[in-house]
Amino acid sequence: MEAPLRYLKKTCGKPPRGPRGVDVEIIWQDHELGSYPVIAVVWDDYVTSYPHEYIEKCMVAYEHFELTEEIHERGRLLSEIHNQMEKVPGVHL
């Protein structure tokens, strides 16, 4: 888990800072069968607004880390096509 975390921090740059800031951390996710570690963007809702741009950067970087370049590129193109289709009047996805 440490390698992807370092990759995200290096690739995405410094997170936006508020009074308490935003960070990328390894947290434990509870499940009915136990707990497991996950990488998460964390912030305090009461002092920092939702860091949507930073979360998006981290999601893209993590997918790039996890997937081969070809699969990553196809996913990026599909996402781009989907975003363009949402802008077409009368098209409801």
mmCIF file as gemmi writes it, N, C-alpha and C atoms, coordinates in Angstrom:
data_model
loop_
_atom_site.group_PDB
_atom_site.id
_atom_site.type_symbol
_atom_site.label_atom_id
_atom_site.label_alt_id
_atom_site.label_comp_id
_atom_site.label_asym_id
_atom_site.label_entity_id
_atom_site.label_seq_id
_atom_site.pdbx_PDB_ins_code
_atom_site.Cartn_x
_atom_site.Cartn_y
_atom_site.Cartn_z
_atom_site.occupancy
_atom_site.B_iso_or_equiv
_atom_site.pdbx_formal_charge
_atom_site.auth_seq_id
_atom_site.auth_asym_id
_atom_site.pdbx_PDB_model_num
ATOM 1 N N . MET Axp A 1 ? 0.815 -1.202 0 1 0 ? 1 A 1
ATOM 2 C CA . MET Axp A 1 ? 0 0 0 1 0 ? 1 A 1
ATOM 3 C C . MET Axp A 1 ? 0.857 1.266 0 1 0 ? 1 A 1
ATOM 4 N N . GLU Axp A 2 ? 2.074 1.161 0.466 1 0 ? 2 A 1
ATOM 5 C CA . GLU Axp A 2 ? 2.912 2.364 0.538 1 0 ? 2 A 1
ATOM 6 C C . GLU Axp A 2 ? 3.326 2.861 -0.845 1 0 ? 2 A 1
ATOM 7 N N . ALA Axp A 3 ? 3.612 1.939 -1.784 1 0 ? 3 A 1
ATOM 8 C CA . ALA Axp A 3 ? 4.049 2.357 -3.119 1 0 ? 3 A 1
ATOM 9 C C . ALA Axp A 3 ? 2.969 3.158 -3.846 1 0 ? 3 A 1
ATOM 10 N N . PRO Axp A 4 ? 1.709 2.689 -3.874 1 0 ? 4 A 1
ATOM 11 C CA . PRO Axp A 4 ? 0.683 3.515 -4.528 1 0 ? 4 A 1
ATOM 12 C C . PRO Axp A 4 ? 0.478 4.862 -3.833 1 0 ? 4 A 1
ATOM 13 N N . LEU Axp A 5 ? 0.585 4.871 -2.522 1 0 ? 5 A 1
ATOM 14 C CA . LEU Axp A 5 ? 0.419 6.117 -1.771 1 0 ? 5 A 1
ATOM 15 C C . LEU Axp A 5 ? 1.506 7.122 -2.155 1 0 ? 5 A 1
ATOM 16 N N . ARG Axp A 6 ? 2.747 6.671 -2.209 1 0 ? 6 A 1
ATOM 17 C CA . ARG Axp A 6 ? 3.847 7.557 -2.623 1 0 ? 6 A 1
ATOM 18 C C . ARG Axp A 6 ? 3.641 8.038 -4.059 1 0 ? 6 A 1
ATOM 19 N N . TYR Axp A 7 ? 3.196 7.126 -4.935 1 0 ? 7 A 1
ATOM 20 C CA . TYR Axp A 7 ? 2.956 7.483 -6.332 1 0 ? 7 A 1
ATOM 21 C C . TYR Axp A 7 ? 1.888 8.579 -6.431 1 0 ? 7 A 1
ATOM 22 N N . LEU Axp A 8 ? 0.795 8.416 -5.688 1 0 ? 8 A 1
ATOM 23 C CA . LEU Axp A 8 ? -0.271 9.425 -5.72 1 0 ? 8 A 1
ATOM 24 C C . LEU Axp A 8 ? 0.226 10.776 -5.248 1 0 ? 8 A 1
ATOM 25 N N . LYS Axp A 9 ? 0.946 10.785 -4.15 1 0 ? 9 A 1
ATOM 26 C CA . LYS Axp A 9 ? 1.435 12.058 -3.604 1 0 ? 9 A 1
ATOM 27 C C . LYS Axp A 9 ? 2.411 12.73 -4.564 1 0 ? 9 A 1
ATOM 28 N N . LYS Axp A 10 ? 3.234 11.925 -5.236 1 0 ? 10 A 1
ATOM 29 C CA . LYS Axp A 10 ? 4.202 12.487 -6.178 1 0 ? 10 A 1
ATOM 30 C C . LYS Axp A 10 ? 3.498 12.978 -7.447 1 0 ? 10 A 1
ATOM 31 N N . THR Axp A 11 ? 2.583 12.18 -7.976 1 0 ? 11 A 1
ATOM 32 C CA . THR Axp A 11 ? 1.913 12.501 -9.231 1 0 ? 11 A 1
ATOM 33 C C . THR Axp A 11 ? 0.917 13.648 -9.094 1 0 ? 11 A 1
ATOM 34 N N . CYS Axp A 12 ? 0.162 13.66 -8.009 1 0 ? 12 A 1
ATOM 35 C CA . CYS Axp A 12 ? -0.912 14.654 -7.842 1 0 ? 12 A 1
ATOM 36 C C . CYS Axp A 12 ? -0.434 15.96 -7.229 1 0 ? 12 A 1
ATOM 37 N N . GLY Axp A 13 ? 0.767 15.968 -6.705 1 0 ? 13 A 1
ATOM 38 C CA . GLY Axp A 13 ? 1.283 17.18 -6.082 1 0 ? 13 A 1
ATOM 39 C C . GLY Axp A 13 ? 0.692 17.402 -4.707 1 0 ? 13 A 1
ATOM 40 N N . LYS Axp A 14 ? 0.972 18.562 -4.176 1 0 ? 14 A 1
ATOM 41 C CA . LYS Axp A 14 ? 0.47 18.881 -2.841 1 0 ? 14 A 1
ATOM 42 C C . LYS Axp A 14 ? -1.045 19.043 -2.883 1 0 ? 14 A 1
ATOM 43 N N . PRO Axp A 15 ? -1.732 18.488 -1.89 1 0 ? 15 A 1
ATOM 44 C CA . PRO Axp A 15 ? -3.185 18.649 -1.84 1 0 ? 15 A 1
ATOM 45 C C . PRO Axp A 15 ? -3.563 20.082 -1.479 1 0 ? 15 A 1
ATOM 46 N N . PRO Axp A 16 ? -4.802 20.469 -1.81 1 0 ? 16 A 1
ATOM 47 C CA . PRO Axp A 16 ? -5.243 21.817 -1.434 1 0 ? 16 A 1
ATOM 48 C C . PRO Axp A 16 ? -5.211 21.982 0.076 1 0 ? 16 A 1
ATOM 49 N N . ARG Axp A 17 ? -4.884 23.158 0.511 1 0 ? 17 A 1
ATOM 50 C CA . ARG Axp A 17 ? -4.788 23.409 1.958 1 0 ? 17 A 1
ATOM 51 C C . ARG Axp A 17 ? -5.899 24.335 2.402 1 0 ? 17 A 1
ATOM 52 N N . GLY Axp A 18 ? -6.532 23.938 3.441 1 0 ? 18 A 1
ATOM 53 C CA . GLY Axp A 18 ? -7.504 24.791 4.109 1 0 ? 18 A 1
ATOM 54 C C . GLY Axp A 18 ? -6.965 24.983 5.508 1 0 ? 18 A 1
ATOM 55 N N . PRO Axp A 19 ? -7.821 25.343 6.433 1 0 ? 19 A 1
ATOM 56 C CA . PRO Axp A 19 ? -7.354 25.468 7.816 1 0 ? 19 A 1
ATOM 57 C C . PRO Axp A 19 ? -6.73 24.173 8.343 1 0 ? 19 A 1
ATOM 58 N N . ARG Axp A 20 ? -7.311 23.027 7.962 1 0 ? 20 A 1
ATOM 59 C CA . ARG Axp A 20 ? -6.752 21.749 8.406 1 0 ? 20 A 1
ATOM 60 C C . ARG Axp A 20 ? -6.252 20.926 7.24 1 0 ? 20 A 1
ATOM 61 N N . GLY Axp A 21 ? -6.513 21.384 6.022 1 0 ? 21 A 1
ATOM 62 C CA . GLY Axp A 21 ? -5.968 20.756 4.847 1 0 ? 21 A 1
ATOM 63 C C . GLY Axp A 21 ? -6.644 19.468 4.414 1 0 ? 21 A 1
ATOM 64 N N . VAL Axp A 22 ? -6.077 18.925 3.371 1 0 ? 22 A 1
ATOM 65 C CA . VAL Axp A 22 ? -6.526 17.695 2.737 1 0 ? 22 A 1
ATOM 66 C C . VAL Axp A 22 ? -5.305 16.802 2.65 1 0 ? 22 A 1
ATOM 67 N N . ASP Axp A 23 ? -5.496 15.487 2.726 1 0 ? 23 A 1
ATOM 68 C CA . ASP Axp A 23 ? -4.354 14.588 2.619 1 0 ? 23 A 1
ATOM 69 C C . ASP Axp A 23 ? -4.786 13.271 1.995 1 0 ? 23 A 1
ATOM 70 N N . VAL Axp A 24 ? -3.815 12.512 1.524 1 0 ? 24 A 1
ATOM 71 C CA . VAL Axp A 24 ? -4.031 11.161 1.025 1 0 ? 24 A 1
ATOM 72 C C . VAL Axp A 24 ? -3.414 10.236 2.06 1 0 ? 24 A 1
ATOM 73 N N . GLU Axp A 25 ? -4.216 9.297 2.562 1 0 ? 25 A 1
ATOM 74 C CA . GLU Axp A 25 ? -3.765 8.423 3.643 1 0 ? 25 A 1
ATOM 75 C C . GLU Axp A 25 ? -4.242 6.998 3.421 1 0 ? 25 A 1
ATOM 76 N N . ILE Axp A 26 ? -3.632 6.079 4.143 1 0 ? 26 A 1
ATOM 77 C CA . ILE Axp A 26 ? -4.138 4.716 4.218 1 0 ? 26 A 1
ATOM 78 C C . ILE Axp A 26 ? -5.048 4.668 5.441 1 0 ? 26 A 1
ATOM 79 N N . ILE Axp A 27 ? -6.304 4.29 5.213 1 0 ? 27 A 1
ATOM 80 C CA . ILE Axp A 27 ? -7.252 4.166 6.321 1 0 ? 27 A 1
ATOM 81 C C . ILE Axp A 27 ? -7.788 2.735 6.335 1 0 ? 27 A 1
ATOM 82 N N . TRP Axp A 28 ? -8.415 2.353 7.42 1 0 ? 28 A 1
ATOM 83 C CA . TRP Axp A 28 ? -8.986 1.013 7.537 1 0 ? 28 A 1
ATOM 84 C C . TRP Axp A 28 ? -10.478 1.079 7.286 1 0 ? 28 A 1
ATOM 85 N N . GLN Axp A 29 ? -10.945 0.277 6.331 1 0 ? 29 A 1
ATOM 86 C CA . GLN Axp A 29 ? -12.36 0.197 5.979 1 0 ? 29 A 1
ATOM 87 C C . GLN Axp A 29 ? -12.958 -1.017 6.682 1 0 ? 29 A 1
ATOM 88 N N . ASP Axp A 30 ? -14 -0.793 7.464 1 0 ? 30 A 1
ATOM 89 C CA . ASP Axp A 30 ? -14.655 -1.902 8.156 1 0 ? 30 A 1
ATOM 90 C C . ASP Axp A 30 ? -15.582 -2.646 7.203 1 0 ? 30 A 1
ATOM 91 N N . HIS Axp A 31 ? -15.641 -3.949 7.382 1 0 ? 31 A 1
ATOM 92 C CA . HIS Axp A 31 ? -16.477 -4.82 6.575 1 0 ? 31 A 1
ATOM 93 C C . HIS Axp A 31 ? -17.011 -5.9 7.492 1 0 ? 31 A 1
ATOM 94 N N . GLU Axp A 32 ? -18.087 -6.531 7.12 1 0 ? 32 A 1
ATOM 95 C CA . GLU Axp A 32 ? -18.66 -7.558 7.995 1 0 ? 32 A 1
ATOM 96 C C . GLU Axp A 32 ? -17.705 -8.725 8.227 1 0 ? 32 A 1
ATOM 97 N N . LEU Axp A 33 ? -16.746 -8.919 7.343 1 0 ? 33 A 1
ATOM 98 C CA . LEU Axp A 33 ? -15.766 -9.995 7.506 1 0 ? 33 A 1
ATOM 99 C C . LEU Axp A 33 ? -14.462 -9.523 8.13 1 0 ? 33 A 1
ATOM 100 N N . GLY Axp A 34 ? -14.392 -8.26 8.498 1 0 ? 34 A 1
ATOM 101 C CA . GLY Axp A 34 ? -13.176 -7.716 9.096 1 0 ? 34 A 1
ATOM 102 C C . GLY Axp A 34 ? -12.878 -6.329 8.559 1 0 ? 34 A 1
ATOM 103 N N . SER Axp A 35 ? -11.632 -5.939 8.63 1 0 ? 35 A 1
ATOM 104 C CA . SER Axp A 35 ? -11.198 -4.634 8.141 1 0 ? 35 A 1
ATOM 105 C C . SER Axp A 35 ? -10.096 -4.819 7.111 1 0 ? 35 A 1
ATOM 106 N N . TYR Axp A 36 ? -9.984 -3.853 6.206 1 0 ? 36 A 1
ATOM 107 C CA . TYR Axp A 36 ? -8.923 -3.898 5.214 1 0 ? 36 A 1
ATOM 108 C C . TYR Axp A 36 ? -8.462 -2.472 4.916 1 0 ? 36 A 1
ATOM 109 N N . PRO Axp A 37 ? -7.193 -2.332 4.512 1 0 ? 37 A 1
ATOM 110 C CA . PRO Axp A 37 ? -6.666 -0.986 4.248 1 0 ? 37 A 1
ATOM 111 C C . PRO Axp A 37 ? -7.099 -0.478 2.871 1 0 ? 37 A 1
ATOM 112 N N . VAL Axp A 38 ? -7.393 0.815 2.799 1 0 ? 38 A 1
ATOM 113 C CA . VAL Axp A 38 ? -7.705 1.475 1.535 1 0 ? 38 A 1
ATOM 114 C C . VAL Axp A 38 ? -6.981 2.816 1.495 1 0 ? 38 A 1
ATOM 115 N N . ILE Axp A 39 ? -6.71 3.277 0.299 1 0 ? 39 A 1
ATOM 116 C CA . ILE Axp A 39 ? -6.123 4.605 0.127 1 0 ? 39 A 1
ATOM 117 C C . ILE Axp A 39 ? -7.281 5.582 -0.042 1 0 ? 39 A 1
ATOM 118 N N . ALA Axp A 40 ? -7.268 6.669 0.727 1 0 ? 40 A 1
ATOM 119 C CA . ALA Axp A 40 ? -8.378 7.621 0.7 1 0 ? 40 A 1
ATOM 120 C C . ALA Axp A 40 ? -7.874 9.052 0.749 1 0 ? 40 A 1
ATOM 121 N N . VAL Axp A 41 ? -8.613 9.931 0.081 1 0 ? 41 A 1
ATOM 122 C CA . VAL Axp A 41 ? -8.404 11.365 0.24 1 0 ? 41 A 1
ATOM 123 C C . VAL Axp A 41 ? -9.263 11.76 1.437 1 0 ? 41 A 1
ATOM 124 N N . VAL Axp A 42 ? -8.645 12.364 2.434 1 0 ? 42 A 1
ATOM 125 C CA . VAL Axp A 42 ? -9.355 12.722 3.663 1 0 ? 42 A 1
ATOM 126 C C . VAL Axp A 42 ? -9.313 14.234 3.88 1 0 ? 42 A 1
ATOM 127 N N . TRP Axp A 43 ? -10.387 14.748 4.497 1 0 ? 43 A 1
ATOM 128 C CA . TRP Axp A 43 ? -10.484 16.165 4.838 1 0 ? 43 A 1
ATOM 129 C C . TRP Axp A 43 ? -11.572 16.321 5.888 1 0 ? 43 A 1
ATOM 130 N N . ASP Axp A 44 ? -11.615 17.46 6.515 1 0 ? 44 A 1
ATOM 131 C CA . ASP Axp A 44 ? -12.628 17.76 7.519 1 0 ? 44 A 1
ATOM 132 C C . ASP Axp A 44 ? -13.722 18.594 6.854 1 0 ? 44 A 1
ATOM 133 N N . ASP Axp A 45 ? -14.917 18.024 6.731 1 0 ? 45 A 1
ATOM 134 C CA . ASP Axp A 45 ? -16.034 18.719 6.07 1 0 ? 45 A 1
ATOM 135 C C . ASP Axp A 45 ? -16.364 20.065 6.687 1 0 ? 45 A 1
ATOM 136 N N . TYR Axp A 46 ? -16.111 20.211 7.965 1 0 ? 46 A 1
ATOM 137 C CA . TYR Axp A 46 ? -16.498 21.444 8.653 1 0 ? 46 A 1
ATOM 138 C C . TYR Axp A 46 ? -15.548 22.607 8.389 1 0 ? 46 A 1
ATOM 139 N N . VAL Axp A 47 ? -14.331 22.311 7.949 1 0 ? 47 A 1
ATOM 140 C CA . VAL Axp A 47 ? -13.369 23.399 7.745 1 0 ? 47 A 1
ATOM 141 C C . VAL Axp A 47 ? -12.806 23.464 6.326 1 0 ? 47 A 1
ATOM 142 N N . THR Axp A 48 ? -13.027 22.436 5.518 1 0 ? 48 A 1
ATOM 143 C CA . THR Axp A 48 ? -12.487 22.399 4.165 1 0 ? 48 A 1
ATOM 144 C C . THR Axp A 48 ? -13.587 21.969 3.203 1 0 ? 48 A 1
ATOM 145 N N . SER Axp A 49 ? -13.714 22.66 2.089 1 0 ? 49 A 1
ATOM 146 C CA . SER Axp A 49 ? -14.727 22.269 1.111 1 0 ? 49 A 1
ATOM 147 C C . SER Axp A 49 ? -14.311 20.978 0.402 1 0 ? 49 A 1
ATOM 148 N N . TYR Axp A 50 ? -15.273 20.328 -0.21 1 0 ? 50 A 1
ATOM 149 C CA . TYR Axp A 50 ? -15.058 19.065 -0.921 1 0 ? 50 A 1
ATOM 150 C C . TYR Axp A 50 ? -13.995 19.251 -2.001 1 0 ? 50 A 1
ATOM 151 N N . PRO Axp A 51 ? -12.873 18.548 -1.915 1 0 ? 51 A 1
ATOM 152 C CA . PRO Axp A 51 ? -11.762 18.748 -2.858 1 0 ? 51 A 1
ATOM 153 C C . PRO Axp A 51 ? -11.932 17.929 -4.14 1 0 ? 51 A 1
ATOM 154 N N . HIS Axp A 52 ? -12.998 18.206 -4.909 1 0 ? 52 A 1
ATOM 155 C CA . HIS Axp A 52 ? -13.341 17.38 -6.059 1 0 ? 52 A 1
ATOM 156 C C . HIS Axp A 52 ? -12.244 17.306 -7.11 1 0 ? 52 A 1
ATOM 157 N N . GLU Axp A 53 ? -11.55 18.402 -7.384 1 0 ? 53 A 1
ATOM 158 C CA . GLU Axp A 53 ? -10.491 18.379 -8.395 1 0 ? 53 A 1
ATOM 159 C C . GLU Axp A 53 ? -9.327 17.5 -7.951 1 0 ? 53 A 1
ATOM 160 N N . TYR Axp A 54 ? -8.968 17.581 -6.683 1 0 ? 54 A 1
ATOM 161 C CA . TYR Axp A 54 ? -7.861 16.772 -6.175 1 0 ? 54 A 1
ATOM 162 C C . TYR Axp A 54 ? -8.252 15.292 -6.142 1 0 ? 54 A 1
ATOM 163 N N . ILE Axp A 55 ? -9.491 15.005 -5.776 1 0 ? 55 A 1
ATOM 164 C CA . ILE Axp A 55 ? -9.956 13.618 -5.77 1 0 ? 55 A 1
ATOM 165 C C . ILE Axp A 55 ? -9.901 13.051 -7.182 1 0 ? 55 A 1
ATOM 166 N N . GLU Axp A 56 ? -10.345 13.822 -8.166 1 0 ? 56 A 1
ATOM 167 C CA . GLU Axp A 56 ? -10.308 13.378 -9.557 1 0 ? 56 A 1
ATOM 168 C C . GLU Axp A 56 ? -8.874 13.094 -9.994 1 0 ? 56 A 1
ATOM 169 N N . LYS Axp A 57 ? -7.946 13.983 -9.655 1 0 ? 57 A 1
ATOM 170 C CA . LYS Axp A 57 ? -6.538 13.756 -9.994 1 0 ? 57 A 1
ATOM 171 C C . LYS Axp A 57 ? -6.031 12.466 -9.367 1 0 ? 57 A 1
ATOM 172 N N . CYS Axp A 58 ? -6.396 12.227 -8.115 1 0 ? 58 A 1
ATOM 173 C CA . CYS Axp A 58 ? -5.95 11.016 -7.421 1 0 ? 58 A 1
ATOM 174 C C . CYS Axp A 58 ? -6.555 9.763 -8.042 1 0 ? 58 A 1
ATOM 175 N N . MET Axp A 59 ? -7.819 9.837 -8.452 1 0 ? 59 A 1
ATOM 176 C CA . MET Axp A 59 ? -8.46 8.679 -9.081 1 0 ? 59 A 1
ATOM 177 C C . MET Axp A 59 ? -7.77 8.322 -10.39 1 0 ? 59 A 1
ATOM 178 N N . VAL Axp A 60 ? -7.486 9.319 -11.203 1 0 ? 60 A 1
ATOM 179 C CA . VAL Axp A 60 ? -6.809 9.083 -12.478 1 0 ? 60 A 1
ATOM 180 C C . VAL Axp A 60 ? -5.408 8.53 -12.234 1 0 ? 60 A 1
ATOM 181 N N . ALA Axp A 61 ? -4.692 9.105 -11.288 1 0 ? 61 A 1
ATOM 182 C CA . ALA Axp A 61 ? -3.332 8.641 -10.988 1 0 ? 61 A 1
ATOM 183 C C . ALA Axp A 61 ? -3.342 7.209 -10.469 1 0 ? 61 A 1
ATOM 184 N N . TYR Axp A 62 ? -4.303 6.873 -9.607 1 0 ? 62 A 1
ATOM 185 C CA . TYR Axp A 62 ? -4.369 5.513 -9.066 1 0 ? 62 A 1
ATOM 186 C C . TYR Axp A 62 ? -4.686 4.508 -10.169 1 0 ? 62 A 1
ATOM 187 N N . GLU Axp A 63 ? -5.627 4.858 -11.049 1 0 ? 63 A 1
ATOM 188 C CA . GLU Axp A 63 ? -5.938 3.973 -12.169 1 0 ? 63 A 1
ATOM 189 C C . GLU Axp A 63 ? -4.711 3.776 -13.042 1 0 ? 63 A 1
ATOM 190 N N . HIS Axp A 64 ? -3.962 4.831 -13.263 1 0 ? 64 A 1
ATOM 191 C CA . HIS Axp A 64 ? -2.746 4.736 -14.07 1 0 ? 64 A 1
ATOM 192 C C . HIS Axp A 64 ? -1.723 3.839 -13.384 1 0 ? 64 A 1
ATOM 193 N N . PHE Axp A 65 ? -1.628 3.91 -12.084 1 0 ? 65 A 1
ATOM 194 C CA . PHE Axp A 65 ? -0.702 3.071 -11.317 1 0 ? 65 A 1
ATOM 195 C C . PHE Axp A 65 ? -1.114 1.607 -11.399 1 0 ? 65 A 1
ATOM 196 N N . GLU Axp A 66 ? -2.408 1.35 -11.294 1 0 ? 66 A 1
ATOM 197 C CA . GLU Axp A 66 ? -2.927 -0.014 -11.226 1 0 ? 66 A 1
ATOM 198 C C . GLU Axp A 66 ? -3.076 -0.683 -12.589 1 0 ? 66 A 1
ATOM 199 N N . LEU Axp A 67 ? -3.368 0.069 -13.622 1 0 ? 67 A 1
ATOM 200 C CA . LEU Axp A 67 ? -3.684 -0.498 -14.924 1 0 ? 67 A 1
ATOM 201 C C . LEU Axp A 67 ? -2.532 -0.322 -15.9 1 0 ? 67 A 1
ATOM 202 N N . THR Axp A 68 ? -2.501 -1.195 -16.885 1 0 ? 68 A 1
ATOM 203 C CA . THR Axp A 68 ? -1.494 -1.028 -17.93 1 0 ? 68 A 1
ATOM 204 C C . THR Axp A 68 ? -1.805 0.243 -18.707 1 0 ? 68 A 1
ATOM 205 N N . GLU Axp A 69 ? -0.843 0.758 -19.411 1 0 ? 69 A 1
ATOM 206 C CA . GLU Axp A 69 ? -1.003 2.01 -20.153 1 0 ? 69 A 1
ATOM 207 C C . GLU Axp A 69 ? -2.141 1.919 -21.17 1 0 ? 69 A 1
ATOM 208 N N . GLU Axp A 70 ? -2.248 0.8 -21.862 1 0 ? 70 A 1
ATOM 209 C CA . GLU Axp A 70 ? -3.291 0.658 -22.882 1 0 ? 70 A 1
ATOM 210 C C . GLU Axp A 70 ? -4.687 0.712 -22.26 1 0 ? 70 A 1
ATOM 211 N N . ILE Axp A 71 ? -4.881 -0.007 -21.172 1 0 ? 71 A 1
ATOM 212 C CA . ILE Axp A 71 ? -6.181 -0.008 -20.508 1 0 ? 71 A 1
ATOM 213 C C . ILE Axp A 71 ? -6.477 1.381 -19.947 1 0 ? 71 A 1
ATOM 214 N N . HIS Axp A 72 ? -5.475 2.013 -19.369 1 0 ? 72 A 1
ATOM 215 C CA . HIS Axp A 72 ? -5.664 3.365 -18.828 1 0 ? 72 A 1
ATOM 216 C C . HIS Axp A 72 ? -6.083 4.33 -19.93 1 0 ? 72 A 1
ATOM 217 N N . GLU Axp A 73 ? -5.436 4.259 -21.075 1 0 ? 73 A 1
ATOM 218 C CA . GLU Axp A 73 ? -5.746 5.16 -22.183 1 0 ? 73 A 1
ATOM 219 C C . GLU Axp A 73 ? -7.169 4.927 -22.685 1 0 ? 73 A 1
ATOM 220 N N . ARG Axp A 74 ? -7.58 3.675 -22.797 1 0 ? 74 A 1
ATOM 221 C CA . ARG Axp A 74 ? -8.951 3.378 -23.234 1 0 ? 74 A 1
ATOM 222 C C . ARG Axp A 74 ? -9.967 3.934 -22.238 1 0 ? 74 A 1
ATOM 223 N N . GLY Axp A 75 ? -9.707 3.767 -20.969 1 0 ? 75 A 1
ATOM 224 C CA . GLY Axp A 75 ? -10.608 4.297 -19.948 1 0 ? 75 A 1
ATOM 225 C C . GLY Axp A 75 ? -10.685 5.808 -19.997 1 0 ? 75 A 1
ATOM 226 N N . ARG Axp A 76 ? -9.55 6.449 -20.217 1 0 ? 76 A 1
ATOM 227 C CA . ARG Axp A 76 ? -9.528 7.906 -20.313 1 0 ? 76 A 1
ATOM 228 C C . ARG Axp A 76 ? -10.341 8.373 -21.513 1 0 ? 76 A 1
ATOM 229 N N . LEU Axp A 77 ? -10.183 7.683 -22.651 1 0 ? 77 A 1
ATOM 230 C CA . LEU Axp A 77 ? -10.935 8.055 -23.848 1 0 ? 77 A 1
ATOM 231 C C . LEU Axp A 77 ? -12.437 7.849 -23.657 1 0 ? 77 A 1
ATOM 232 N N . LEU Axp A 78 ? -12.818 6.744 -23.029 1 0 ? 78 A 1
ATOM 233 C CA . LEU Axp A 78 ? -14.239 6.503 -22.759 1 0 ? 78 A 1
ATOM 234 C C . LEU Axp A 78 ? -14.816 7.576 -21.842 1 0 ? 78 A 1
ATOM 235 N N . SER Axp A 79 ? -14.062 7.96 -20.837 1 0 ? 79 A 1
ATOM 236 C CA . SER Axp A 79 ? -14.507 9.011 -19.926 1 0 ? 79 A 1
ATOM 237 C C . SER Axp A 79 ? -14.659 10.335 -20.67 1 0 ? 79 A 1
ATOM 238 N N . GLU Axp A 80 ? -13.724 10.622 -21.555 1 0 ? 80 A 1
ATOM 239 C CA . GLU Axp A 80 ? -13.78 11.858 -22.331 1 0 ? 80 A 1
ATOM 240 C C . GLU Axp A 80 ? -15 11.864 -23.256 1 0 ? 80 A 1
ATOM 241 N N . ILE Axp A 81 ? -15.268 10.727 -23.91 1 0 ? 81 A 1
ATOM 242 C CA . ILE Axp A 81 ? -16.441 10.619 -24.783 1 0 ? 81 A 1
ATOM 243 C C . ILE Axp A 81 ? -17.72 10.801 -23.969 1 0 ? 81 A 1
ATOM 244 N N . HIS Axp A 82 ? -17.783 10.168 -22.817 1 0 ? 82 A 1
ATOM 245 C CA . HIS Axp A 82 ? -18.955 10.288 -21.947 1 0 ? 82 A 1
ATOM 246 C C . HIS Axp A 82 ? -19.175 11.741 -21.54 1 0 ? 82 A 1
ATOM 247 N N . ASN Axp A 83 ? -18.115 12.424 -21.148 1 0 ? 83 A 1
ATOM 248 C CA . ASN Axp A 83 ? -18.231 13.832 -20.751 1 0 ? 83 A 1
ATOM 249 C C . ASN Axp A 83 ? -18.708 14.702 -21.909 1 0 ? 83 A 1
ATOM 250 N N . GLN Axp A 84 ? -18.224 14.416 -23.125 1 0 ? 84 A 1
ATOM 251 C CA . GLN Axp A 84 ? -18.652 15.188 -24.292 1 0 ? 84 A 1
ATOM 252 C C . GLN Axp A 84 ? -20.118 14.918 -24.621 1 0 ? 84 A 1
ATOM 253 N N . MET Axp A 85 ? -20.549 13.658 -24.465 1 0 ? 85 A 1
ATOM 254 C CA . MET Axp A 85 ? -21.943 13.311 -24.75 1 0 ? 85 A 1
ATOM 255 C C . MET Axp A 85 ? -22.893 13.99 -23.768 1 0 ? 85 A 1
ATOM 256 N N . GLU Axp A 86 ? -22.46 14.164 -22.525 1 0 ? 86 A 1
ATOM 257 C CA . GLU Axp A 86 ? -23.299 14.833 -21.531 1 0 ? 86 A 1
ATOM 258 C C . GLU Axp A 86 ? -23.569 16.285 -21.905 1 0 ? 86 A 1
ATOM 259 N N . LYS Axp A 87 ? -22.679 16.873 -22.696 1 0 ? 87 A 1
ATOM 260 C CA . LYS Axp A 87 ? -22.817 18.276 -23.089 1 0 ? 87 A 1
ATOM 261 C C . LYS Axp A 87 ? -23.733 18.464 -24.298 1 0 ? 87 A 1
ATOM 262 N N . VAL Axp A 88 ? -24.074 17.367 -25 1 0 ? 88 A 1
ATOM 263 C CA . VAL Axp A 88 ? -24.918 17.461 -26.189 1 0 ? 88 A 1
ATOM 264 C C . VAL Axp A 88 ? -26.371 17.663 -25.751 1 0 ? 88 A 1
ATOM 265 N N . PRO Axp A 89 ? -27.019 18.725 -26.259 1 0 ? 89 A 1
ATOM 266 C CA . PRO Axp A 89 ? -28.416 18.978 -25.878 1 0 ? 89 A 1
ATOM 267 C C . PRO Axp A 89 ? -29.312 17.795 -26.268 1 0 ? 89 A 1
ATOM 268 N N . GLY Axp A 90 ? -30.187 17.419 -25.369 1 0 ? 90 A 1
ATOM 269 C CA . GLY Axp A 90 ? -31.139 16.345 -25.635 1 0 ? 90 A 1
ATOM 270 C C . GLY Axp A 90 ? -30.624 14.95 -25.344 1 0 ? 90 A 1
ATOM 271 N N . VAL Axp A 91 ? -29.35 14.805 -25.028 1 0 ? 91 A 1
ATOM 272 C CA . VAL Axp A 91 ? -28.795 13.485 -24.712 1 0 ? 91 A 1
ATOM 273 C C . VAL Axp A 91 ? -28.792 13.32 -23.203 1 0 ? 91 A 1
ATOM 274 N N . HIS Axp A 92 ? -29.462 12.274 -22.746 1 0 ? 92 A 1
ATOM 275 C CA . HIS Axp A 92 ? -29.525 11.985 -21.311 1 0 ? 92 A 1
ATOM 276 C C . HIS Axp A 92 ? -28.889 10.628 -21.067 1 0 ? 92 A 1
ATOM 277 N N . LEU Axp A 93 ? -27.802 10.61 -20.351 1 0 ? 93 A 1
ATOM 278 C CA . LEU Axp A 93 ? -27.104 9.35 -20.066 1 0 ? 93 A 1
ATOM 279 C C . LEU Axp A 93 ? -27.496 8.81 -18.725 1 0 ? 93 A 1
